[in-house]
Coordinates of C-alpha atoms and ligand atoms in Angstrom, one line a residue:
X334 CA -86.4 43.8 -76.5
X335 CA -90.3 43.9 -76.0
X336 CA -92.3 42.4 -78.7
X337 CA -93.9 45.8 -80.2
X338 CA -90.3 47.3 -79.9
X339 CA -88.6 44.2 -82.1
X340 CA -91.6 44.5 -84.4
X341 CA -91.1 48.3 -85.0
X342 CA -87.3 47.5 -85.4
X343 CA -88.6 45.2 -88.0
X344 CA -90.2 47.3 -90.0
X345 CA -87.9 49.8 -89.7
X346 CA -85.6 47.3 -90.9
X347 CA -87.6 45.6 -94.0
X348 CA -87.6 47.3 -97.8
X349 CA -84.0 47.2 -98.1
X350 CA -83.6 43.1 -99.6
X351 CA -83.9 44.4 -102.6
X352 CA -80.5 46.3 -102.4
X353 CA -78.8 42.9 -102.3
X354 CA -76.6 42.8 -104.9
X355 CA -74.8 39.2 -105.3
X356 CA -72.3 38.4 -108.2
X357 CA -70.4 42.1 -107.9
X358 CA -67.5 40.2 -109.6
X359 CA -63.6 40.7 -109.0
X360 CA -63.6 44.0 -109.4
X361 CA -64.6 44.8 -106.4
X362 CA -62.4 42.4 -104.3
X363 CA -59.9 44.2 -101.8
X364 CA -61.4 47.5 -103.2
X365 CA -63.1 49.7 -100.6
X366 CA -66.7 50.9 -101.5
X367 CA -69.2 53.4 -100.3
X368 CA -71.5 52.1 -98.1
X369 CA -74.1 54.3 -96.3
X370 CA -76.4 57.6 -97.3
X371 CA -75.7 61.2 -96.7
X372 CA -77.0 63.2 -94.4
X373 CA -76.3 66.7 -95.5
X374 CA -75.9 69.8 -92.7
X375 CA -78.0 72.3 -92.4
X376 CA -75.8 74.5 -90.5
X377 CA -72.5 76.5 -93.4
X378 CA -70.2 74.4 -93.7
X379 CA -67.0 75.8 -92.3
X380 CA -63.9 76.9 -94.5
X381 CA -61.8 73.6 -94.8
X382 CA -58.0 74.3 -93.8
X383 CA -58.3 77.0 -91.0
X384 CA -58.5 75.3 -87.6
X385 CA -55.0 73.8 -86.5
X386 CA -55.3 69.8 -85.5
X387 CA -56.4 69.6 -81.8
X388 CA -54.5 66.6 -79.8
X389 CA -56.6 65.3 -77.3
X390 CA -54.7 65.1 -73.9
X391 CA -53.1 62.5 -72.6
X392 CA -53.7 61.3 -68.8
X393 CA -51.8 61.2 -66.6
X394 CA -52.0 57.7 -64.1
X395 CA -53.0 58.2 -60.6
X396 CA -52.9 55.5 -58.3
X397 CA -55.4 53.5 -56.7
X398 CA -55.3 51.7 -52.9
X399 CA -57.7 49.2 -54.8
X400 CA -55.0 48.3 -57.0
X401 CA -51.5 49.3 -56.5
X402 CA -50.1 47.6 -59.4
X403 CA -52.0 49.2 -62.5
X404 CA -51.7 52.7 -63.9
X405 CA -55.3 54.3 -62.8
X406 CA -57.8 56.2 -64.6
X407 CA -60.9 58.2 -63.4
X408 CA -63.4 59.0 -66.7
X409 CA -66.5 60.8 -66.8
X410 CA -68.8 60.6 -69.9
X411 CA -70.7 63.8 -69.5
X412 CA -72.1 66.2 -72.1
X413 CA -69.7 68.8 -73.4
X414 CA -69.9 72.1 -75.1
X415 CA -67.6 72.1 -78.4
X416 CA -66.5 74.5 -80.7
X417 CA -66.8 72.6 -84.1
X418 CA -68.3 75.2 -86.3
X419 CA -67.3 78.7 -86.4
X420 CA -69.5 80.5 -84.4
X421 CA -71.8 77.4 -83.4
X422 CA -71.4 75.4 -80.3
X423 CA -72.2 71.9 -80.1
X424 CA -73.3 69.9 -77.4
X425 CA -71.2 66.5 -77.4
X426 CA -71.1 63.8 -75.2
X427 CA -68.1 62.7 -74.5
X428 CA -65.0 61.1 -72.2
X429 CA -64.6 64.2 -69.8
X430 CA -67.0 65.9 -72.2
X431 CA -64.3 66.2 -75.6
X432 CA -64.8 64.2 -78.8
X433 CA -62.5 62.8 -78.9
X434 CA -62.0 61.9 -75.2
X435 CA -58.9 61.9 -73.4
X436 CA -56.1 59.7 -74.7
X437 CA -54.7 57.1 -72.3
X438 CA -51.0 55.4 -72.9
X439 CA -50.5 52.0 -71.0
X440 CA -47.0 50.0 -71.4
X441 CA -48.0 46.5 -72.4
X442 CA -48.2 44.1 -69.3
X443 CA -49.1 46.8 -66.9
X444 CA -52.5 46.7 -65.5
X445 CA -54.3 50.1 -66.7
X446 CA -57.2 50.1 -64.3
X447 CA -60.4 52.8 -65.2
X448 CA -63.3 53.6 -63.3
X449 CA -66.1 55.3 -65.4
X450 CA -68.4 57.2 -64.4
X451 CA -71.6 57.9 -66.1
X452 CA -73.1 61.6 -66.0
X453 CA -75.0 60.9 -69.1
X454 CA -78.7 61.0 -69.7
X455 CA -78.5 57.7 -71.2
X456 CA -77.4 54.1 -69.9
X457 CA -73.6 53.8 -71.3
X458 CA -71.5 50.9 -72.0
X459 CA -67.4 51.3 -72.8
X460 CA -65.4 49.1 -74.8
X461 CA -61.9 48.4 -75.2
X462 CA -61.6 48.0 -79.2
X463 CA -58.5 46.3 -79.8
X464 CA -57.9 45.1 -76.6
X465 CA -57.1 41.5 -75.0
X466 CA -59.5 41.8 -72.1
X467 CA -61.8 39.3 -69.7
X468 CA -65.0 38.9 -71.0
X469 CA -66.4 41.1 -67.4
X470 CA -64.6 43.9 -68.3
X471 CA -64.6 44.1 -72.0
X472 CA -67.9 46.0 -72.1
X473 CA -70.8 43.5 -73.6
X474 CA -73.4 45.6 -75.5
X475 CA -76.3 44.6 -72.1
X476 CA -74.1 45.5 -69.4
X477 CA -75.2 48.4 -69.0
X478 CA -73.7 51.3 -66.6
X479 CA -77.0 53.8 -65.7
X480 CA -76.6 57.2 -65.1
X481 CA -75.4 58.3 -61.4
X482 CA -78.5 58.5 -59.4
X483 CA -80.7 56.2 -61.3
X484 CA -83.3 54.9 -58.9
X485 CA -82.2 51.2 -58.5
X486 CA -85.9 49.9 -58.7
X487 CA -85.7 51.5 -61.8
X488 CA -82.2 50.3 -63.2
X489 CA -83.2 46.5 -62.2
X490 CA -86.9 47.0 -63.9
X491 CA -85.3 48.4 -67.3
X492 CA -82.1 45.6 -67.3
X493 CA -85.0 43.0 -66.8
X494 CA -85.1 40.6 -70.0
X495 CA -88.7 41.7 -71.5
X496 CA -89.3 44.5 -69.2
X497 CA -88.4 48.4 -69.1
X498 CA -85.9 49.8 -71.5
X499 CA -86.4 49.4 -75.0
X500 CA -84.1 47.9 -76.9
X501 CA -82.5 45.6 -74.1
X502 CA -83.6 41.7 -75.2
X503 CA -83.4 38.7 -73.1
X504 CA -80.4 38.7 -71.3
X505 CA -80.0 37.1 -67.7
X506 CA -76.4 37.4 -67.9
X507 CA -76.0 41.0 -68.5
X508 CA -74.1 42.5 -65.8
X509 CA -75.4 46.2 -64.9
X510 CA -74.3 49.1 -62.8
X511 CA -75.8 51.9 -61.6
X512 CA -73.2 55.1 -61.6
X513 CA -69.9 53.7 -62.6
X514 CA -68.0 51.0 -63.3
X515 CA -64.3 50.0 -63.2
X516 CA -62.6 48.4 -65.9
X517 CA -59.5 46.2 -65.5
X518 CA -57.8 45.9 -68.5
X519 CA -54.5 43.8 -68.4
X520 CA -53.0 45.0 -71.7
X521 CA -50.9 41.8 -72.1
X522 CA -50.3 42.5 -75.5
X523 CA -48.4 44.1 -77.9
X524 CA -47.8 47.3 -78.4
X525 CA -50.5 48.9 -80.9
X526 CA -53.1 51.7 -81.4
X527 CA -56.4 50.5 -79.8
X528 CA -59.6 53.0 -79.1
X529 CA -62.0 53.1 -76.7
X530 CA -66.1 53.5 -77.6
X531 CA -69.6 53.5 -76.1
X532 CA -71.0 50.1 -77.0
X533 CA -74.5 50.2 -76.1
X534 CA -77.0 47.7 -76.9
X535 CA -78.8 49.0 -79.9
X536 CA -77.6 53.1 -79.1
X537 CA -73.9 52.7 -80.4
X538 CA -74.0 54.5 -83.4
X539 CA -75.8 57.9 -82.0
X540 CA -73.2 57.5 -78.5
X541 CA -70.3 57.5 -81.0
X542 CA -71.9 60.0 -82.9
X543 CA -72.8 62.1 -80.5
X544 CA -68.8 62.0 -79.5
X545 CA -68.5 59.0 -76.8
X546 CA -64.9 58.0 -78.6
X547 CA -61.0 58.3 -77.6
X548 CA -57.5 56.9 -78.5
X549 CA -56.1 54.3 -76.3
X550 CA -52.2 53.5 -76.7
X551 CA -50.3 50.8 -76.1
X552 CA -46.6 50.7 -75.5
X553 CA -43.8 48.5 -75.2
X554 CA -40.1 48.4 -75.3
X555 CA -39.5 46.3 -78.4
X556 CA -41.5 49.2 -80.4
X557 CA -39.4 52.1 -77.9
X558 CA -35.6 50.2 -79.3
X559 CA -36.8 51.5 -82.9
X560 CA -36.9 55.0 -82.2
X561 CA -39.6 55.3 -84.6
X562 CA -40.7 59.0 -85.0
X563 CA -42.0 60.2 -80.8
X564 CA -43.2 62.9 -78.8
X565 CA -44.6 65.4 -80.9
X566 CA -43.7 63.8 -84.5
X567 CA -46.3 60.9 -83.4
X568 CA -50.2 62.3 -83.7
X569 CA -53.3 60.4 -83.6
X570 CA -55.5 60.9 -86.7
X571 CA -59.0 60.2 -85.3
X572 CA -61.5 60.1 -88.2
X573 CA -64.9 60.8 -88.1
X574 CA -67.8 62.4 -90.6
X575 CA -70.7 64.3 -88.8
X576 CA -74.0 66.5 -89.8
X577 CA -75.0 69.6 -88.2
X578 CA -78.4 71.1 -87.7
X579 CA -78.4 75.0 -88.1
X580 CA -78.1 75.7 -84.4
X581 CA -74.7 73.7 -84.8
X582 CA -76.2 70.2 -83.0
X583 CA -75.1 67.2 -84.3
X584 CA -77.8 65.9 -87.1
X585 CA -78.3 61.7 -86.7
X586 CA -81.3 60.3 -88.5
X587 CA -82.8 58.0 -85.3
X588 CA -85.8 56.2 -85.9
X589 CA -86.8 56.9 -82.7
X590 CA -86.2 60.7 -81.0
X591 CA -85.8 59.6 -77.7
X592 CA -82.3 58.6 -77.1
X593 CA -83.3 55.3 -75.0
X594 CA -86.2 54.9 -76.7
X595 CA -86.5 52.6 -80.4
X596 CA -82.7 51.6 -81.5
X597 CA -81.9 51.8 -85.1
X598 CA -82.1 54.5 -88.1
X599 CA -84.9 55.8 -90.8
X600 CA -84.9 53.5 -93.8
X601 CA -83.2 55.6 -96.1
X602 CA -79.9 55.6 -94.0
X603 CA -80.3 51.4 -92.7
X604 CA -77.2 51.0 -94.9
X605 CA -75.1 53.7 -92.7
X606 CA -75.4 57.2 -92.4
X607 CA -72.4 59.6 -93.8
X608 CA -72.0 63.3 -92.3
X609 CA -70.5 65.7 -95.0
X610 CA -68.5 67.5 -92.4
X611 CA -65.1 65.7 -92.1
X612 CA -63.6 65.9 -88.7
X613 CA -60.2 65.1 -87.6
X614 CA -59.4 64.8 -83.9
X615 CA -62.9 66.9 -83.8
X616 CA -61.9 69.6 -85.8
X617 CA -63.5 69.9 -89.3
X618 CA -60.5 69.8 -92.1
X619 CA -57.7 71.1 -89.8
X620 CA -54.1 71.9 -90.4
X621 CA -51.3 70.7 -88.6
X622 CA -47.9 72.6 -88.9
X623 CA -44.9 70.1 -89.6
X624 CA -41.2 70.4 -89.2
X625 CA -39.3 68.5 -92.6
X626 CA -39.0 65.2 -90.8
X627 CA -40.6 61.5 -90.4
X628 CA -43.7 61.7 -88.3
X629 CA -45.9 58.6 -87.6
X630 CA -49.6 59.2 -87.7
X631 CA -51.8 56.7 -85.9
X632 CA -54.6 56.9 -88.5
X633 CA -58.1 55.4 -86.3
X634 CA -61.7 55.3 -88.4
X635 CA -63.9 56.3 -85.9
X636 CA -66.8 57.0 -88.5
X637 CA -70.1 55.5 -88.3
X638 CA -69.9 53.9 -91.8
X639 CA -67.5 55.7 -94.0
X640 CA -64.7 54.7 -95.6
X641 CA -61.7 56.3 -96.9
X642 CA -58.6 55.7 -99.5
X643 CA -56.4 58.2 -97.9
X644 CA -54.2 59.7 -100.3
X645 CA -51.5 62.3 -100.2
X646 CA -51.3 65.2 -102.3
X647 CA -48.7 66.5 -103.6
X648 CA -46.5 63.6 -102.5
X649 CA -44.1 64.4 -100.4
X650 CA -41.7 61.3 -100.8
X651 CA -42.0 59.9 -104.1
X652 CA -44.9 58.0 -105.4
X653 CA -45.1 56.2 -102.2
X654 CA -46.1 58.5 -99.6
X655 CA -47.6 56.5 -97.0
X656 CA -45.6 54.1 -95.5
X657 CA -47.6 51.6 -93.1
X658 CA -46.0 50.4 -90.0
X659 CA -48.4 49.1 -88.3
X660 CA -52.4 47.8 -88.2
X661 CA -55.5 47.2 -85.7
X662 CA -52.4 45.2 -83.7
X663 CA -49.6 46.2 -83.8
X664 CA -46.4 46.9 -85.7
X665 CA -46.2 45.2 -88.8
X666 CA -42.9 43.0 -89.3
X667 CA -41.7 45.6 -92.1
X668 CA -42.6 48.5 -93.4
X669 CA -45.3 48.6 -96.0
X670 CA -45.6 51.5 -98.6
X671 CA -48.8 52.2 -99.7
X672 CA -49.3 55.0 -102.7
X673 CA -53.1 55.3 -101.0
X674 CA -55.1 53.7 -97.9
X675 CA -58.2 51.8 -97.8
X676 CA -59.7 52.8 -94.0
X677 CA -63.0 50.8 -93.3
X678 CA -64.7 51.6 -90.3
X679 CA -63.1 51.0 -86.7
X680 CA -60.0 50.4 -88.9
X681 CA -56.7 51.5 -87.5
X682 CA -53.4 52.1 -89.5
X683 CA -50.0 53.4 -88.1
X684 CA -48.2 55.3 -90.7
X685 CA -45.1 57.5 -91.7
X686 CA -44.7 60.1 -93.3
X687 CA -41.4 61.2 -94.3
X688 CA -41.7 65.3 -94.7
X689 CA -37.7 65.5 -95.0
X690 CA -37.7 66.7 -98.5
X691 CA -40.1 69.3 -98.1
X692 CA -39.1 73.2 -98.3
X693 CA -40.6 75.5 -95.5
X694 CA -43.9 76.3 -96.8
X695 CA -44.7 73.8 -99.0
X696 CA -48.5 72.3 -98.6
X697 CA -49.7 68.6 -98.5
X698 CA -53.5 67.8 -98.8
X699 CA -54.7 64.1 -97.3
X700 CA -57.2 63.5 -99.8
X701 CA -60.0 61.4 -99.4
X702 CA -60.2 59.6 -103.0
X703 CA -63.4 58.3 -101.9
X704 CA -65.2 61.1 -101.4
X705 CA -66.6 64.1 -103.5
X706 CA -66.4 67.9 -103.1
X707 CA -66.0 68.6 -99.3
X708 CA -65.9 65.0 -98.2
X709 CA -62.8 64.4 -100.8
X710 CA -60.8 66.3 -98.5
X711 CA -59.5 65.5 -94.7
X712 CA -56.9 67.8 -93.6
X713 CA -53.4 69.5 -94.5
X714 CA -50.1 69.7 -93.9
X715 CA -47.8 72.8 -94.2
X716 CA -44.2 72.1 -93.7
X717 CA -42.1 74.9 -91.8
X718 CA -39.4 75.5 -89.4
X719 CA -36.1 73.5 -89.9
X720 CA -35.4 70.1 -89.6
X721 CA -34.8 68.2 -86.1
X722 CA -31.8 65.8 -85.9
X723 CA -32.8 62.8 -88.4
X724 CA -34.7 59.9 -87.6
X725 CA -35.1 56.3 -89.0
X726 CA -37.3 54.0 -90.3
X727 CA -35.7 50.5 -89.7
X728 CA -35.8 47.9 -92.3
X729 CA -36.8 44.9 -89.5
X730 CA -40.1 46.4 -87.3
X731 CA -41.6 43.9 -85.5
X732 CA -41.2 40.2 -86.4
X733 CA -44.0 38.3 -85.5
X734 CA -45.8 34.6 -86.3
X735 CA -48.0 33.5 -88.9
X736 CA -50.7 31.4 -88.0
X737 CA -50.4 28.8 -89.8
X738 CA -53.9 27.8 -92.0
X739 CA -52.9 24.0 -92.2
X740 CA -53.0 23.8 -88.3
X741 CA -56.7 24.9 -87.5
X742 CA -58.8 22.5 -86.0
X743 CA -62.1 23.9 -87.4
X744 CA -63.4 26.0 -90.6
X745 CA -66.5 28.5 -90.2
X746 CA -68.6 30.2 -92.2
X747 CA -70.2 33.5 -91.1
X748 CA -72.5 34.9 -93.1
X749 CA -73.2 39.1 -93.5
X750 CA -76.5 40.0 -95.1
X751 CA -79.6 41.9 -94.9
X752 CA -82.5 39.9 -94.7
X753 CA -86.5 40.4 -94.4
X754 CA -85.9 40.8 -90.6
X755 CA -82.8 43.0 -90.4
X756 CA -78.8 43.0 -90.6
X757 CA -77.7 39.4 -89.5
X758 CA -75.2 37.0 -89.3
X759 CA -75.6 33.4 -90.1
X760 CA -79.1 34.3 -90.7
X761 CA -79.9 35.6 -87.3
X762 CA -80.3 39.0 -85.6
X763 CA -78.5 39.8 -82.2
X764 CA -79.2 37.2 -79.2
X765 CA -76.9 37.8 -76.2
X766 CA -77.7 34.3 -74.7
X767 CA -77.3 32.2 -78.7
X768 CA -73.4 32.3 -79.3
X769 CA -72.8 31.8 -83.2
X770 CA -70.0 30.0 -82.2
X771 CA -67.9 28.4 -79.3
X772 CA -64.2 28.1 -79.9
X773 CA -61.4 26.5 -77.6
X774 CA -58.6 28.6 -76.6
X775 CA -55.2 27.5 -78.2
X776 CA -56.8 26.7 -81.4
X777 CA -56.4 27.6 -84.3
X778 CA -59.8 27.9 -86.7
X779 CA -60.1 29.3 -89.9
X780 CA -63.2 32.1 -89.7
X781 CA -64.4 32.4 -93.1
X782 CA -66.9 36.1 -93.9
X783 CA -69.0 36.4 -96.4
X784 CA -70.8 39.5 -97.9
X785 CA -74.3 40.6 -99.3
X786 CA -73.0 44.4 -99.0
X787 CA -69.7 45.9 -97.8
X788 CA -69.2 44.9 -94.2
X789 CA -66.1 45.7 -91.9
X790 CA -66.3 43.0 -89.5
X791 CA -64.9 42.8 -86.1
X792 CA -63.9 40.4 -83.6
X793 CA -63.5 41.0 -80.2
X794 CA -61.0 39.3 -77.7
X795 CA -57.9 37.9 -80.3
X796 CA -56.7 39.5 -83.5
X797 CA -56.0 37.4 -86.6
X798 CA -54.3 37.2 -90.0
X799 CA -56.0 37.7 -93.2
X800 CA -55.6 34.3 -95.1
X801 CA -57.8 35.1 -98.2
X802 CA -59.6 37.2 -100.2
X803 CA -61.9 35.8 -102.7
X804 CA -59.6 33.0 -102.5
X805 CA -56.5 34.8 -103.7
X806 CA -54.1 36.8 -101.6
X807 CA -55.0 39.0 -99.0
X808 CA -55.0 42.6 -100.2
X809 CA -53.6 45.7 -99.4
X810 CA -55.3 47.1 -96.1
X811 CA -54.7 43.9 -94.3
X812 CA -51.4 43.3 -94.0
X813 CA -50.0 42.2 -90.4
X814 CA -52.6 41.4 -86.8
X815 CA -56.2 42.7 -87.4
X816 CA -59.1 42.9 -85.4
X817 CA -61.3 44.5 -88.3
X818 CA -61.2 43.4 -91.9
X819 CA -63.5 45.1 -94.6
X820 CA -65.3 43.2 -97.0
X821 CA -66.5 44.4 -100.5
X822 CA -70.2 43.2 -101.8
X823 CA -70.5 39.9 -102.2
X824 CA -66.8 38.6 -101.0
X825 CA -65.5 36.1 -98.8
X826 CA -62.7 36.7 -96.7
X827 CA -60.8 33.8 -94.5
X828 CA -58.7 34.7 -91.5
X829 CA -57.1 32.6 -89.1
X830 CA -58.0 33.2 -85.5
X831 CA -56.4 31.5 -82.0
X832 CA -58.2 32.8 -78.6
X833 CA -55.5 32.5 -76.6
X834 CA -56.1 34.8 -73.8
X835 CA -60.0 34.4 -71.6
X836 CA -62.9 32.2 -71.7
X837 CA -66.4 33.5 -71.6
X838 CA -68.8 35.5 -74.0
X839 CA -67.5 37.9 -76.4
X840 CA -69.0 39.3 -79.3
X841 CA -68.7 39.8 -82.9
X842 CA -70.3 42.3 -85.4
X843 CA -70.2 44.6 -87.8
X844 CA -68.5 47.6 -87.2
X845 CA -70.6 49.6 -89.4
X846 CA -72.9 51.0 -86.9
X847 CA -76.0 51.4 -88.5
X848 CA -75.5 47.9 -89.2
X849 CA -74.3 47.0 -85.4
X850 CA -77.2 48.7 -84.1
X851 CA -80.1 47.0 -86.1
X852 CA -78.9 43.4 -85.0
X853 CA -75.6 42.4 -87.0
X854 CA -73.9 41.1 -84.2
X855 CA -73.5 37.7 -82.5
X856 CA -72.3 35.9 -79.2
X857 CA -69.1 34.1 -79.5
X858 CA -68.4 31.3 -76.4
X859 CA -64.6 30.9 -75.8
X860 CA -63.8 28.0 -73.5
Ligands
C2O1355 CU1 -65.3 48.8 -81.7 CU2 -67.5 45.7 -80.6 O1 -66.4 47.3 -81.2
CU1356 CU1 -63.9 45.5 -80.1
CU1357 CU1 -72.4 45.8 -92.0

């Protein structure tokens, strides 16, 4: 980042101390909050309730000389035309063009190999959220992949630490590419509902914005001997809120118009900025036709900073509609029924729904309880046809361990909060090259968050268990492996962590994006 360009980030990032607001007592502990300011469309918002829910595709492997033991993927991010609005195209730029992107399916242990390609008119980075992957191919916010054709003079002046491209700080290790880069993801792990996202240094929140997002499953035969509802009966929810100019273009309040030009947001939305169109799978409030049966929704928060306490209406089953089975990794060890959802940010949540008792017809609402007017609503369902031959929901899902708090080796304290010079952790705004912490794979430490705000914090690499909140139990969104956990203002959540898969530099952050953007990540060293 050049001097004049940190300074101007600076200021863009100052006036906002004032907001901190410490001492928010218990209250607020394991409940979700609104964080972020809305940006309001300019554009009619459409009727909710008429589109049907798109599915993005799923790919289908090819095979690569290069590696002829992984499932291979070719993936262009390009700009797309969409049709979001009725009657109002918008440009997105997305994984072969689509928001969401394509969805890929990988059976745990095999090698899913990907080559991107950028067609973009911006540098783009991809990461693997959610997945167990070496540090070179994880997608580090400075390895940036430039657009195909990119003069290399040009690429190696704008990746040089102080030099060229806004935005880009000191970073000699940054690995960059001009055109494409392949991605070797090993996918030892188990089976779960990762996503895929541009990650770029300082540009992540308008890239995801703007559409650069997908669903990335991952399978394995333990989850397969459950015969948990499949095929049809098991949809990807991908949630995202978005504004609309009047021509139908995505709204995004950038401090800066030029899309490689000054990272970061206008003041009024530093804390996260809210669309009031609610999109599922890209479609705003759709319907998805359901036969009575079990169906398993693999619920992702793909918003930039919006949460959501999901909430069905009528319920179908009972008081206890949602039934969890599984979180950011994996199936949980039993089911978990949940009469509504907290959903931070980046957030994943496997769930069933059992429509069994439903009559042909019949209407369900997924409510938004956080949300007002429009933005209290997310989709529906309309039960019809007749039932397909039963399924279960087993008792037993996925047994797993608990890491055990009395065996870490080391405590740490991690500190979220908006300071004079931006969002930072431990005091500190983003430096690639100054890891906040260097852990030793195998053990086990206790990570212990702290809030000024709300925060959804992430951790790349390893997923842990939530140990406490506030010191008591761990509340209701974080049962089983996570790899995001929300925090409420002013709250300290402890998790215990074990790295157990690659040494080198990862990351950690805040998956609110505003937040991400204007600095609130760190380095992490794993040895
Ligand atoms: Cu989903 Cu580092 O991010
Ligand atoms: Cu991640
Ligand atoms: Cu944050």
């Amino acid at each position: 980042m050049t001097g004049t360009t940190r300074r101007r980030l600076l200021t863009g990032a100052a006036g906002t101390a004032g907001l901190v607001a410490f001492g928010a007592g218990d209250v607020w502990a394991s409940r979700p909050t609104r964080s972020g300011t809305l940006l309001t469309s300019r554009a009619p918002l459409p009727a909710p309730f008429r589109r049907p829910l798109p599915i993005p595709r799923v790919l289908t492997p090819g095979h690569s000389p290069d590696h002829p033991d992984a499932d291979y993927y070719e993936i262009e991010q390009r700009v797309g035309t969409q049709q979001i609005l009725p009657g109002l195209p918008t440009r997105v730029w997305g994984y072969e063009g689509t928001m969401p992107g394509p969805t890929i399916v990988s059976r745990r242990g095999r090698r899913t190999v990907v080559k991107y390609t950028n067609r973009l008119p911006v540098p783009a980075v991809t990461h693997l959220h959610g997945g167990h992957t070496p540090a070179e191919h994880d997608g580090f916010p400075t390895d940036f992949v430039f657009p195909v054709g990119t003069d290399p003079a040009a690429a190696s002046m704008a990746a040089m630490p102080g030099m060229g491209t806004v935005g880009m700080p000191n970073d000699p290790q940054a690995r960059t590419t001009i055109g494409t880069r392949v991605h070797e993801y090993p996918l030892d792990q188990r089976a779960a509902t990762l996503w895929y996202h541009d990650h770029r240094m300082g540009f992540t929140g308008p890239g995801v914005w703007r559409g650069l997002l997908g669903v990335h499953i991952v399978t394995d035969d333990e989850e397969r001997a459950l015969r948990l509802p499949a095929g049809d009966r098991d949809v990807p929810l991908v949630l995202t809120d978005r504004a609309f100019d009047a021509d139908g273009s995505f709204r995004y309040p950038a401090l800066d118009p030029d899309p490689t030009g000054v990272p970061g947001v206008r003041k009024a939305f530093m804390n996260g900025v809210l669309g009031d169109v609610l999109l599922v799978n890209g479609a705003p409030w759709p319907v998805l036709e359901v036969a009575p049966a079990r169906y398993r929704f693999r619920v992702v928060n793909a918003s930039n900073a919006r949460r959501y306490l999901l909430a069905l209406d009528p319920s179908p089953a009972g008081p206890v509609p949602l039934v969890q089975i599984g979180s950011d990794g994996g199936l949980l060890a039993r089911p978990y029924p949940q009469a509504a959802l907290a959903v931070a940010p980046a957030e994943r949540f496997d769930v069933v729904v059992n429509f069994s008792h439903a009559k042909s017809g019949q209407e369900f609402v997924l409510r938004n309880e956080l949300g007002s007017g429009p933005t209290a609503l997310v989709m529906k369902f309309r039960v019809t046809g007749a039932a397909p031959e039963p399924s279960q929901l087993p008792d037993t899902l996925s047994p797993h361990e608990t890491l055990d708090p009395a065996t870490a080796v080391a405590t740490r304290d991690f500190l979220f909060q908006n300071r004079e010079i931006g969002w930072t952790i431990n005091g500190r705004p983003f430096e690639p090259t100054h890891p906040v912490a260097s852990a030793r794979r195998g053990d086990v430490e206790i990570w212990r968050f702290v809030t000024d705000l709300a925060h959804p914090v992430h951790v790349h690499l390893n997923h842990f268990q939530v140990v406490s909140r506030q010191g008591n139990r761990p509340g209701p969104s974080d049962a089983g492996w996570k790899d995001t956990v929300d925090l409420s203002p002013a709250e300290e959540v402890a998790v215990a962590i074990r790295f157990d898969d690659y040494a080198g530099r990862f990351l950690m952050h805040c998956h609110n994006l505003e937040h991400e953007d204007m600095a609130m990540m760190a380095a992490i060293t794993i040895t």
